[in-house]
JSON list of C-alpha atoms in Angstrom, two decimals:
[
{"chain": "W", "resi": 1, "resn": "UNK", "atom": "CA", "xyz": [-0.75, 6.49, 34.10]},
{"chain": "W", "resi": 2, "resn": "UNK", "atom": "CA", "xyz": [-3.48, 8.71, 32.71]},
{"chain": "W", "resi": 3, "resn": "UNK", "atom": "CA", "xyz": [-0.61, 11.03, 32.12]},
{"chain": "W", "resi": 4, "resn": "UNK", "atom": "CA", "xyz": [0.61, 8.71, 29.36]},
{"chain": "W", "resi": 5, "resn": "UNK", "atom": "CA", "xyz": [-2.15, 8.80, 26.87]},
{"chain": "W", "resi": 6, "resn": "UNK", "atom": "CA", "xyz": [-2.63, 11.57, 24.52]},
{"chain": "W", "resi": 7, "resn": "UNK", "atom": "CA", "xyz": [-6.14, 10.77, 22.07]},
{"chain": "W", "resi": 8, "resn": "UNK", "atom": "CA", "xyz": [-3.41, 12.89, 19.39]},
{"chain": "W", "resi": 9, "resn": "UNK", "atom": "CA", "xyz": [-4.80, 11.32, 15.99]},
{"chain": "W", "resi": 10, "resn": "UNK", "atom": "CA", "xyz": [-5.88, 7.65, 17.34]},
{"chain": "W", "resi": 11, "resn": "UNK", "atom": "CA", "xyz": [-2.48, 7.10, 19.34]},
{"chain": "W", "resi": 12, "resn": "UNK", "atom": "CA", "xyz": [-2.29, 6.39, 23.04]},
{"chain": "W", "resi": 13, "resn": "UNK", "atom": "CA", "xyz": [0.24, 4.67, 24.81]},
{"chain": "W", "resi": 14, "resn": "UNK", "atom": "CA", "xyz": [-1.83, 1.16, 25.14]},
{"chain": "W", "resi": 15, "resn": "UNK", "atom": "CA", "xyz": [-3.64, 1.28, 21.93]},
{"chain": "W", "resi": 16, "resn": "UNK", "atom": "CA", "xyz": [-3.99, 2.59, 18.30]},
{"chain": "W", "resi": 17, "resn": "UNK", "atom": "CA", "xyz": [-7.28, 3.50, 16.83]},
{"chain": "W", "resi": 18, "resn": "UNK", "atom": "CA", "xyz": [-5.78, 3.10, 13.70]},
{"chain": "W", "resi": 19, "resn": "UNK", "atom": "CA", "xyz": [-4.92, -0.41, 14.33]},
{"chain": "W", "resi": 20, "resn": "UNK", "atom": "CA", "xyz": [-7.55, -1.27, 16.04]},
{"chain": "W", "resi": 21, "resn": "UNK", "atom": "CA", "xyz": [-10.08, -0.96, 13.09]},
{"chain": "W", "resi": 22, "resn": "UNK", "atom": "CA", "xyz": [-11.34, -4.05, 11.55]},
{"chain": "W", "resi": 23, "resn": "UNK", "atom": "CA", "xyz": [-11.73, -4.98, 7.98]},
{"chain": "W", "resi": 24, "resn": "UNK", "atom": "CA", "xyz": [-13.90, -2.78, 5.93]},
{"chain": "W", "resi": 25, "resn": "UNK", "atom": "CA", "xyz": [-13.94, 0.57, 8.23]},
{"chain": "W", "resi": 26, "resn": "UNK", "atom": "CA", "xyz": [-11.81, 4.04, 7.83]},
{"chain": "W", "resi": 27, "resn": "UNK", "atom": "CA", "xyz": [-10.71, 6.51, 9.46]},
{"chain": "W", "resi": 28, "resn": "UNK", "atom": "CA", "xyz": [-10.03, 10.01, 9.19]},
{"chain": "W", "resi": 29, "resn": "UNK", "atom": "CA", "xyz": [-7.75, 9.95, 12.70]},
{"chain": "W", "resi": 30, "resn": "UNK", "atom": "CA", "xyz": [-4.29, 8.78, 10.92]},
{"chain": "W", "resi": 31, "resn": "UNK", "atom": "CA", "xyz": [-1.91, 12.54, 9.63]},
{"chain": "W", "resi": 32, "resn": "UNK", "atom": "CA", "xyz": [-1.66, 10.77, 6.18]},
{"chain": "W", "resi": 33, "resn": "UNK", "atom": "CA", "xyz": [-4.18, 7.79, 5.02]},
{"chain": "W", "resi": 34, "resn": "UNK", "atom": "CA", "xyz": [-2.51, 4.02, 3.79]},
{"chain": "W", "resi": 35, "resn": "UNK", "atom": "CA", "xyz": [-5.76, 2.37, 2.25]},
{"chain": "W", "resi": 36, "resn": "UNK", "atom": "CA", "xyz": [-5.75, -0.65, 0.36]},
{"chain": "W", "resi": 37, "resn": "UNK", "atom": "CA", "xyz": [-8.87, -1.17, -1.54]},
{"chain": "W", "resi": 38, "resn": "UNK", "atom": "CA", "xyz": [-10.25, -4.15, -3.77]},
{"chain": "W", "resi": 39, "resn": "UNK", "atom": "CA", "xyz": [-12.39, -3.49, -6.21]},
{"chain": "W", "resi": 40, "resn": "UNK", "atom": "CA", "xyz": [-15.68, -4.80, -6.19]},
{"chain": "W", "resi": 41, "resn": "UNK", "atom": "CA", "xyz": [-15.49, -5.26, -2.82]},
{"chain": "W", "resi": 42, "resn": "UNK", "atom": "CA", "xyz": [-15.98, -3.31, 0.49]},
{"chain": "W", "resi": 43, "resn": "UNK", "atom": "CA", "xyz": [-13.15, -5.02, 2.24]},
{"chain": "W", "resi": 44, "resn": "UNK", "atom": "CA", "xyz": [-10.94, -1.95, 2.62]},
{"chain": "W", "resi": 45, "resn": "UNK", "atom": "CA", "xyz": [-7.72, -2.38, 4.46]},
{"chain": "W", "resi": 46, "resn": "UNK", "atom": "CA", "xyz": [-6.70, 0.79, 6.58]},
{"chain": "W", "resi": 47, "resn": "UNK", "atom": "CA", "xyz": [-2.68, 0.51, 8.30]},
{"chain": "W", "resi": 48, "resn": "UNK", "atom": "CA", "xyz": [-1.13, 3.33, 10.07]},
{"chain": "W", "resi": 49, "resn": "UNK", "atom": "CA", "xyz": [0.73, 5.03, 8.03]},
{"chain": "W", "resi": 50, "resn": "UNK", "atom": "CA", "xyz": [4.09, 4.21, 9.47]},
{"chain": "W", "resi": 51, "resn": "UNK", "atom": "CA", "xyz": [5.78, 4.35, 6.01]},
{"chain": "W", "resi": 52, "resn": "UNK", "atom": "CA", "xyz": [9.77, 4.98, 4.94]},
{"chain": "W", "resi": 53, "resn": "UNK", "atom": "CA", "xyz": [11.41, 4.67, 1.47]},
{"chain": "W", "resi": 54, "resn": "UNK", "atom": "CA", "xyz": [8.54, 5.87, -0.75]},
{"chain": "W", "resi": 55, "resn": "UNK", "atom": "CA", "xyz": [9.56, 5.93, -4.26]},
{"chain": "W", "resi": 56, "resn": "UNK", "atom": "CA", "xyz": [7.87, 6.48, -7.37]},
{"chain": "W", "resi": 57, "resn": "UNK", "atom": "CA", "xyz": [8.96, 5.53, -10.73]},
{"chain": "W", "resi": 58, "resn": "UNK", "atom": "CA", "xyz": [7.88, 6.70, -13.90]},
{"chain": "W", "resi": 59, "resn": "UNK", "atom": "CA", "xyz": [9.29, 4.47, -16.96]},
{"chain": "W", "resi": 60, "resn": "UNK", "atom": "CA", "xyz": [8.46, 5.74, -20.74]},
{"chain": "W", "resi": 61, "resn": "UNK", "atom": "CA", "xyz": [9.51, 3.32, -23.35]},
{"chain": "W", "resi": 62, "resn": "UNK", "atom": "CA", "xyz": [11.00, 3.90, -26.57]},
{"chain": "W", "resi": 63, "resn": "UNK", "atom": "CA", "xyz": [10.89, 2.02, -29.89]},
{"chain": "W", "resi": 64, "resn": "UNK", "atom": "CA", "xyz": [14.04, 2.31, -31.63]},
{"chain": "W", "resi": 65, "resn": "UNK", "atom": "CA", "xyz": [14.53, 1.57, -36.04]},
{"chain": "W", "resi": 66, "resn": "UNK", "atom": "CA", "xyz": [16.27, 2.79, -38.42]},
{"chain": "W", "resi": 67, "resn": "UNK", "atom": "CA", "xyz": [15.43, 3.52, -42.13]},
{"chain": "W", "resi": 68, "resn": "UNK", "atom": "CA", "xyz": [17.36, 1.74, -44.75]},
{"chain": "W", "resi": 69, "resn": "UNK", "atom": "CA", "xyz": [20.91, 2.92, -45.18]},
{"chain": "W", "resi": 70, "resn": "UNK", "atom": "CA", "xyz": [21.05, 5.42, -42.08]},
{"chain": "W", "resi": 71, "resn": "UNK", "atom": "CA", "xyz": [23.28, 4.65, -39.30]},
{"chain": "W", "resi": 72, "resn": "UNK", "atom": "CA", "xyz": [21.41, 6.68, -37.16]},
{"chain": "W", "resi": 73, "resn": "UNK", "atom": "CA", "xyz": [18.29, 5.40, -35.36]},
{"chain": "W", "resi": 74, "resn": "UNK", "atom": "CA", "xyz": [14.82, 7.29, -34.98]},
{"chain": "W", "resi": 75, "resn": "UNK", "atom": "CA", "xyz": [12.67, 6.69, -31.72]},
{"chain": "W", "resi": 76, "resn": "UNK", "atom": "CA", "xyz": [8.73, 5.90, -31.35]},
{"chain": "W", "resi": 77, "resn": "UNK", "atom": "CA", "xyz": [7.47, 6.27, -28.19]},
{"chain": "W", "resi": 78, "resn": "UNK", "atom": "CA", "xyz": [5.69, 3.28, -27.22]},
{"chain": "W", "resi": 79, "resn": "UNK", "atom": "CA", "xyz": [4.24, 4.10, -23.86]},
{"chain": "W", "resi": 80, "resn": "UNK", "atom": "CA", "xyz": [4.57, 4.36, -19.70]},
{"chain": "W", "resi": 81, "resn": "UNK", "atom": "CA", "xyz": [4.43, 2.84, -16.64]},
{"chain": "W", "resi": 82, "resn": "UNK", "atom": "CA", "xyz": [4.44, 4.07, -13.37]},
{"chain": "W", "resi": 83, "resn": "UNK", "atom": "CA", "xyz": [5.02, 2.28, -9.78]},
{"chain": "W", "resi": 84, "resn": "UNK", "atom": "CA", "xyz": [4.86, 3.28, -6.29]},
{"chain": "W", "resi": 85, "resn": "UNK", "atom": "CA", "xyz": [7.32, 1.27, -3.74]},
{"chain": "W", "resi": 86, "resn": "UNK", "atom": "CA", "xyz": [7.60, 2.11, -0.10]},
{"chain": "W", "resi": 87, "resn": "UNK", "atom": "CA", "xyz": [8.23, 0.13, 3.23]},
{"chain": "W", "resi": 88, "resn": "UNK", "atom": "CA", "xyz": [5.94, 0.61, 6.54]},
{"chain": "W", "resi": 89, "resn": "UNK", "atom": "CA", "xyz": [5.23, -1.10, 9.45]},
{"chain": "W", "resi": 90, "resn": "UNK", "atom": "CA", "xyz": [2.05, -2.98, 11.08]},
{"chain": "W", "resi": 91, "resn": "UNK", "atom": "CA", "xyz": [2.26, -3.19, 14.53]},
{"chain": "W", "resi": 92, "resn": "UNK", "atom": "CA", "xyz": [0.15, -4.09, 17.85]},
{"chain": "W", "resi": 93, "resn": "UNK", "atom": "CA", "xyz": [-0.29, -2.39, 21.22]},
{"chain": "W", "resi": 94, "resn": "UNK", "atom": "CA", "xyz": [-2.55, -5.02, 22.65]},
{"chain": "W", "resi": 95, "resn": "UNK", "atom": "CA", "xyz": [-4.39, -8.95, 22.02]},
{"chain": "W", "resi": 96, "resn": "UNK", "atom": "CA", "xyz": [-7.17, -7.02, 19.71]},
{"chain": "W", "resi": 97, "resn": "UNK", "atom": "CA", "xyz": [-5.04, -5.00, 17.86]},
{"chain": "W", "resi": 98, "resn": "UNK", "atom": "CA", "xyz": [-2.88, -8.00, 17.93]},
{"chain": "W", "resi": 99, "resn": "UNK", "atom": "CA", "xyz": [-5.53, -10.12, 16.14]},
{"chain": "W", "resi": 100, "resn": "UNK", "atom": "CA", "xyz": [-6.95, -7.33, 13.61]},
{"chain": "W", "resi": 101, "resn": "UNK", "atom": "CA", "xyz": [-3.46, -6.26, 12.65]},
{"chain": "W", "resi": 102, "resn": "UNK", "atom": "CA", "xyz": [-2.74, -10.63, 11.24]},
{"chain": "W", "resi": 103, "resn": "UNK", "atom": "CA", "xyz": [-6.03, -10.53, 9.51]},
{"chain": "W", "resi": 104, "resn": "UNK", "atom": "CA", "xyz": [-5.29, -7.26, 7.75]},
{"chain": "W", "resi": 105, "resn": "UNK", "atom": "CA", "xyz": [-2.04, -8.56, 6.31]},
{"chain": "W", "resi": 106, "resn": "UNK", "atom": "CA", "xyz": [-3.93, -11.81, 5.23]},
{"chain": "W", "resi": 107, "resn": "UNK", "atom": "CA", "xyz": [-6.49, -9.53, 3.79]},
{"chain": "W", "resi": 108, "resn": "UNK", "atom": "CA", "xyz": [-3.39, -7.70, 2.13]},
{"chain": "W", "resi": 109, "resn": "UNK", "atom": "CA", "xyz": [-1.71, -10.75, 0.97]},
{"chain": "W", "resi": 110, "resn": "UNK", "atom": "CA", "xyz": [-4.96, -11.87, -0.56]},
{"chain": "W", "resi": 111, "resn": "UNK", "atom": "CA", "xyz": [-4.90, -9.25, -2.95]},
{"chain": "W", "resi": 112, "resn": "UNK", "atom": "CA", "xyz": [-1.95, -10.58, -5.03]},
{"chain": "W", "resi": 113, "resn": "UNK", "atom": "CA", "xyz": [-3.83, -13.54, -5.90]},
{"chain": "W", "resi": 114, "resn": "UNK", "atom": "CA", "xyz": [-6.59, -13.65, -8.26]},
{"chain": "W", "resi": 115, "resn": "UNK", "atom": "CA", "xyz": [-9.70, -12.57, -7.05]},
{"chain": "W", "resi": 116, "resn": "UNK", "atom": "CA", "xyz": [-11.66, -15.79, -8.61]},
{"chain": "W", "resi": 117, "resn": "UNK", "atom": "CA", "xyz": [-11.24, -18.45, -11.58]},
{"chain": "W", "resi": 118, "resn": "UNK", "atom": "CA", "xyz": [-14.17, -19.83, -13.65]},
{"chain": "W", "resi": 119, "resn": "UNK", "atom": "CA", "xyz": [-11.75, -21.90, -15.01]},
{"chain": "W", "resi": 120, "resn": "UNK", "atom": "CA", "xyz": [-11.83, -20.05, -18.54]},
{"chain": "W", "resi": 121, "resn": "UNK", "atom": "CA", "xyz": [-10.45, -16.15, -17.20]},
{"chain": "W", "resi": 122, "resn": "UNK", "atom": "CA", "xyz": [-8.95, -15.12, -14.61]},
{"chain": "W", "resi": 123, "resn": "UNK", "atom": "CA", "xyz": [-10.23, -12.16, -12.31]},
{"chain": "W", "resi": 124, "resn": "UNK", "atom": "CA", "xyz": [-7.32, -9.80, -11.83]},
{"chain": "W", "resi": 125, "resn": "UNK", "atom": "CA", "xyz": [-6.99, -8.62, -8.10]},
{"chain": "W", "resi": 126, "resn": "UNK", "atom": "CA", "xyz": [-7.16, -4.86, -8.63]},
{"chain": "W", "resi": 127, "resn": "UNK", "atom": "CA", "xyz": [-7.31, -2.46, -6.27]},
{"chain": "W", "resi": 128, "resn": "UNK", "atom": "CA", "xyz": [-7.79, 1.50, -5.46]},
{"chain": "W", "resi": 129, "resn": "UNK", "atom": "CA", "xyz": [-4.46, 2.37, -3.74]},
{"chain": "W", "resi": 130, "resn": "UNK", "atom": "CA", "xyz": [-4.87, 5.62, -1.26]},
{"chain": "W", "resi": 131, "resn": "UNK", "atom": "CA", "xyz": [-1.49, 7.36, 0.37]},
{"chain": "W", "resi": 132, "resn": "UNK", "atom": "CA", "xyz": [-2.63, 10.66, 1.50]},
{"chain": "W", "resi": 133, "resn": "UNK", "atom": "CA", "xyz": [-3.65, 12.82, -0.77]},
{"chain": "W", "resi": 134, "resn": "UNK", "atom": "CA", "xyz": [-0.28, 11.91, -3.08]},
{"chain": "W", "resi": 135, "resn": "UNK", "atom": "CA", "xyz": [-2.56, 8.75, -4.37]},
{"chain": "W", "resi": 136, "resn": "UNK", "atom": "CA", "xyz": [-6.23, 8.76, -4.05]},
{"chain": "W", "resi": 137, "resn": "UNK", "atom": "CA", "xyz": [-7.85, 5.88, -4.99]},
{"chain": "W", "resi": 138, "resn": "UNK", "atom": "CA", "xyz": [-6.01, 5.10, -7.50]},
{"chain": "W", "resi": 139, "resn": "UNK", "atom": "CA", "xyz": [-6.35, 2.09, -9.81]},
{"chain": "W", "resi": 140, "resn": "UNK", "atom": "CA", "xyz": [-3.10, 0.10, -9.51]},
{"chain": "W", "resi": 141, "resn": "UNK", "atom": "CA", "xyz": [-2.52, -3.85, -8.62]},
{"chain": "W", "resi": 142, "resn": "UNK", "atom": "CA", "xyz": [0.47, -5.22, -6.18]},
{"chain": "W", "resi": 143, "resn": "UNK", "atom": "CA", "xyz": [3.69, -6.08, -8.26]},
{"chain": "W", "resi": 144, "resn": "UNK", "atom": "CA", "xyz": [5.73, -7.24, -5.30]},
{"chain": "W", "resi": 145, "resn": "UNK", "atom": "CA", "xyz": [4.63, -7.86, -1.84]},
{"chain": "W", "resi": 146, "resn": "UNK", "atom": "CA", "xyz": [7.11, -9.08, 1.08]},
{"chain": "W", "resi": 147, "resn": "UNK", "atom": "CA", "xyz": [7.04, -9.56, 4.93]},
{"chain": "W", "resi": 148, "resn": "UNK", "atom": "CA", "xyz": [10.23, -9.15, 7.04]},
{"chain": "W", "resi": 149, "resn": "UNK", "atom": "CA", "xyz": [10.28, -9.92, 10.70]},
{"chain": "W", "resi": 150, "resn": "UNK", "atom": "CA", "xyz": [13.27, -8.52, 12.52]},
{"chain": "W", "resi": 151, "resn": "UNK", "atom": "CA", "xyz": [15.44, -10.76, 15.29]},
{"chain": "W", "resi": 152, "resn": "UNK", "atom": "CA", "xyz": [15.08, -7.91, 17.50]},
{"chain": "W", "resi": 153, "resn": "UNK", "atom": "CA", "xyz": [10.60, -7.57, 17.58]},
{"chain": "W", "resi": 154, "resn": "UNK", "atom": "CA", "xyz": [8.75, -9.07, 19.84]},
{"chain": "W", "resi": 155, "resn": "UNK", "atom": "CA", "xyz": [6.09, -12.06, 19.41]},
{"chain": "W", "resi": 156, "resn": "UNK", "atom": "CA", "xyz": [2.78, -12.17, 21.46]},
{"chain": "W", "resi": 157, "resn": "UNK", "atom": "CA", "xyz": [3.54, -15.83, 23.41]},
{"chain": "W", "resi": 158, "resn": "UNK", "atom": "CA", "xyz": [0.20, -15.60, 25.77]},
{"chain": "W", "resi": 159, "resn": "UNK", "atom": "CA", "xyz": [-2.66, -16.51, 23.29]},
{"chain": "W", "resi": 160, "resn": "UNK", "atom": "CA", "xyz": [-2.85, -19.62, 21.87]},
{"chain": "W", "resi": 161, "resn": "UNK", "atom": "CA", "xyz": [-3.61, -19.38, 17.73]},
{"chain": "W", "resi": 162, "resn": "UNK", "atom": "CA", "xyz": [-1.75, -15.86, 17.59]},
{"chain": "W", "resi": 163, "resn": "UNK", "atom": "CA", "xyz": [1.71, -16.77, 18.80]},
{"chain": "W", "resi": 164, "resn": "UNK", "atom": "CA", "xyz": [2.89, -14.53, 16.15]},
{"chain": "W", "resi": 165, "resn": "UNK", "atom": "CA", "xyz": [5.36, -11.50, 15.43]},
{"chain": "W", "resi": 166, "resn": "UNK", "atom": "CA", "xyz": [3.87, -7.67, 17.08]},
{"chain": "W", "resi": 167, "resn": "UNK", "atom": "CA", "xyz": [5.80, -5.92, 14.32]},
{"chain": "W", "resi": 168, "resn": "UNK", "atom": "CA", "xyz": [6.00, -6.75, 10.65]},
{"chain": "W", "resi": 169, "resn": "UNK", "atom": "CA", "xyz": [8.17, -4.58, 8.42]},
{"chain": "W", "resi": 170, "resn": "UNK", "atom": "CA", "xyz": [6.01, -4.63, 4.93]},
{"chain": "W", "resi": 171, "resn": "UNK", "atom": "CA", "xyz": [7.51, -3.82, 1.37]},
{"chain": "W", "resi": 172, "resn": "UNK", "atom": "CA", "xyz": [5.16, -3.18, -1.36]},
{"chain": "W", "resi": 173, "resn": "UNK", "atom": "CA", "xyz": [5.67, -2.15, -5.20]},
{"chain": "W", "resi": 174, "resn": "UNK", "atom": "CA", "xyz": [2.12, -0.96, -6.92]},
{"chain": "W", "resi": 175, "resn": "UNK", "atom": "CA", "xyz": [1.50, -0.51, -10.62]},
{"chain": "W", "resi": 176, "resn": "UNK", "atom": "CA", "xyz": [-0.85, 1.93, -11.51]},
{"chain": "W", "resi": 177, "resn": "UNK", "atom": "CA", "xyz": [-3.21, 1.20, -14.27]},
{"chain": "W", "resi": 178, "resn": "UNK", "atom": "CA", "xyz": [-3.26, 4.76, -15.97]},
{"chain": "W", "resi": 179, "resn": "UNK", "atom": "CA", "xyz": [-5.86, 5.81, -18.66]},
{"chain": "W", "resi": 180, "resn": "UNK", "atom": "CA", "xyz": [-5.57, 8.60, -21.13]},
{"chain": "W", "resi": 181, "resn": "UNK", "atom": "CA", "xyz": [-8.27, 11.07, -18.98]},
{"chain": "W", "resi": 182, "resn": "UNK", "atom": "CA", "xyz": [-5.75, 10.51, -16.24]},
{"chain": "W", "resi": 183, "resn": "UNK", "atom": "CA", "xyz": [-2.93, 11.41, -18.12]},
{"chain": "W", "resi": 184, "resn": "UNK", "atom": "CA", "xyz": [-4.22, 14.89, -19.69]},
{"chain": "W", "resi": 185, "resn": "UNK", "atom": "CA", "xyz": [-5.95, 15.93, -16.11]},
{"chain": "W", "resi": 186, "resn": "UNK", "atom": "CA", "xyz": [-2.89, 15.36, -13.58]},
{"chain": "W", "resi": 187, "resn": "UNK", "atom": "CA", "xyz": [-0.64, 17.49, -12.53]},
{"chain": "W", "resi": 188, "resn": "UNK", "atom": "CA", "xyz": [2.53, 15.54, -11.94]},
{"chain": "W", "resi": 189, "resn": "UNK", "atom": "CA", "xyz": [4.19, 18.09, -10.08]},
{"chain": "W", "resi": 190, "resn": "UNK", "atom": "CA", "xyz": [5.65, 16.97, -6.47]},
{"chain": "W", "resi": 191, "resn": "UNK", "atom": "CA", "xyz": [5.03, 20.65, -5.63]},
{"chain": "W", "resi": 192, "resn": "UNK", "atom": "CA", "xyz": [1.61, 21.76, -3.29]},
{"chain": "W", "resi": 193, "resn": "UNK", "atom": "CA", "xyz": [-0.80, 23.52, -5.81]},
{"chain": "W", "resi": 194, "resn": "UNK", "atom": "CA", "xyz": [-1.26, 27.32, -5.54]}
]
């Protein structure tokens, strides 16, 4: 069966090194990085990146008025946003992987609700968002998050506390938090840099 495994970035046929790594550690095996970061802590959350559907979305708004007796309008612009939404998978080979893989997407889960309340403000759950080198850790928080098991994946039945789904299909929307430095120094081109 040795014939099977390959040690090609962190994938073999019984395991992934990817998956395999526990809270808080990163790797530079994986082609393109997935990294979910909070801030202020050193709870990092590293998934394969078995992504599909990335989309980015860049939306300027407009302020529309008119001056007194015109019929035509005159525009302000008011500002942007910008969001990142893509679909991957989390997956397990094996029981570890198994185990690591349903406390990452707690972990991930976690970071849509607040990070703490003193009972006066709220602590916002940002994070540093790393695809690649598309995004590097960039300052963004989760606008949507959603889990979708399919009829078709399998469920680990042997161990008793995970009887749970070996595949989860993850959708995620992120909204970065841009800052005027950011905006003069980035090149928003989706072409490679000469």
């Amino acid at each position: 069966r040795k014939f099977l495994e390959t040690d090609k970035r962190g994938m073999y046929t019984t395991k992934d090194s990817i998956n395999a790594l526990p809270i808080g550690k990163e790797s530079d095996a994986d082609f393109v990085k997935l990294i979910f970061n909070p801030f202020g802590k050193t709870s990092l959350i590293q998934f394969r990146a078995a992504i599909n559907g990335l989309s980015e979305t860049l939306s300027p708004s407009w302020d529309s008025n008119k001056f007194v007796g015109s019929p035509f309008s005159y525009y302000t612009y008011s500002g942007i946003e910008r969001s990142v939404s893509f679909n991957f998978k989390v997956f397990s080979l094996n029981e570890s992987e198994h185990k690591i893989a349903w406390q990452k997407l707690s972990a991930l889960t976690n970071m849509v609700y607040p990070l703490d309340y003193s009972g006066i403000a709220v602590i916002p759950p940002i994070i540093q968002f790393t695809l690649g080198d598309m995004y590097h850790a960039k300052a963004s928080f989760i606008e949507s998050l959603s889990y979708t098991i399919d009829d078709s994946y399998p469920w680990e039945i042997e161990k008793k506390g995970m009887i749970l789904p070996m595949i989860v299909d993850v959708a995620v929307t992120l909204k970065f938090i841009e800052s005027k430095s950011q905006a003069k120094s980035q090149n928003y081109s989706t072409k490679p840099q000469t």
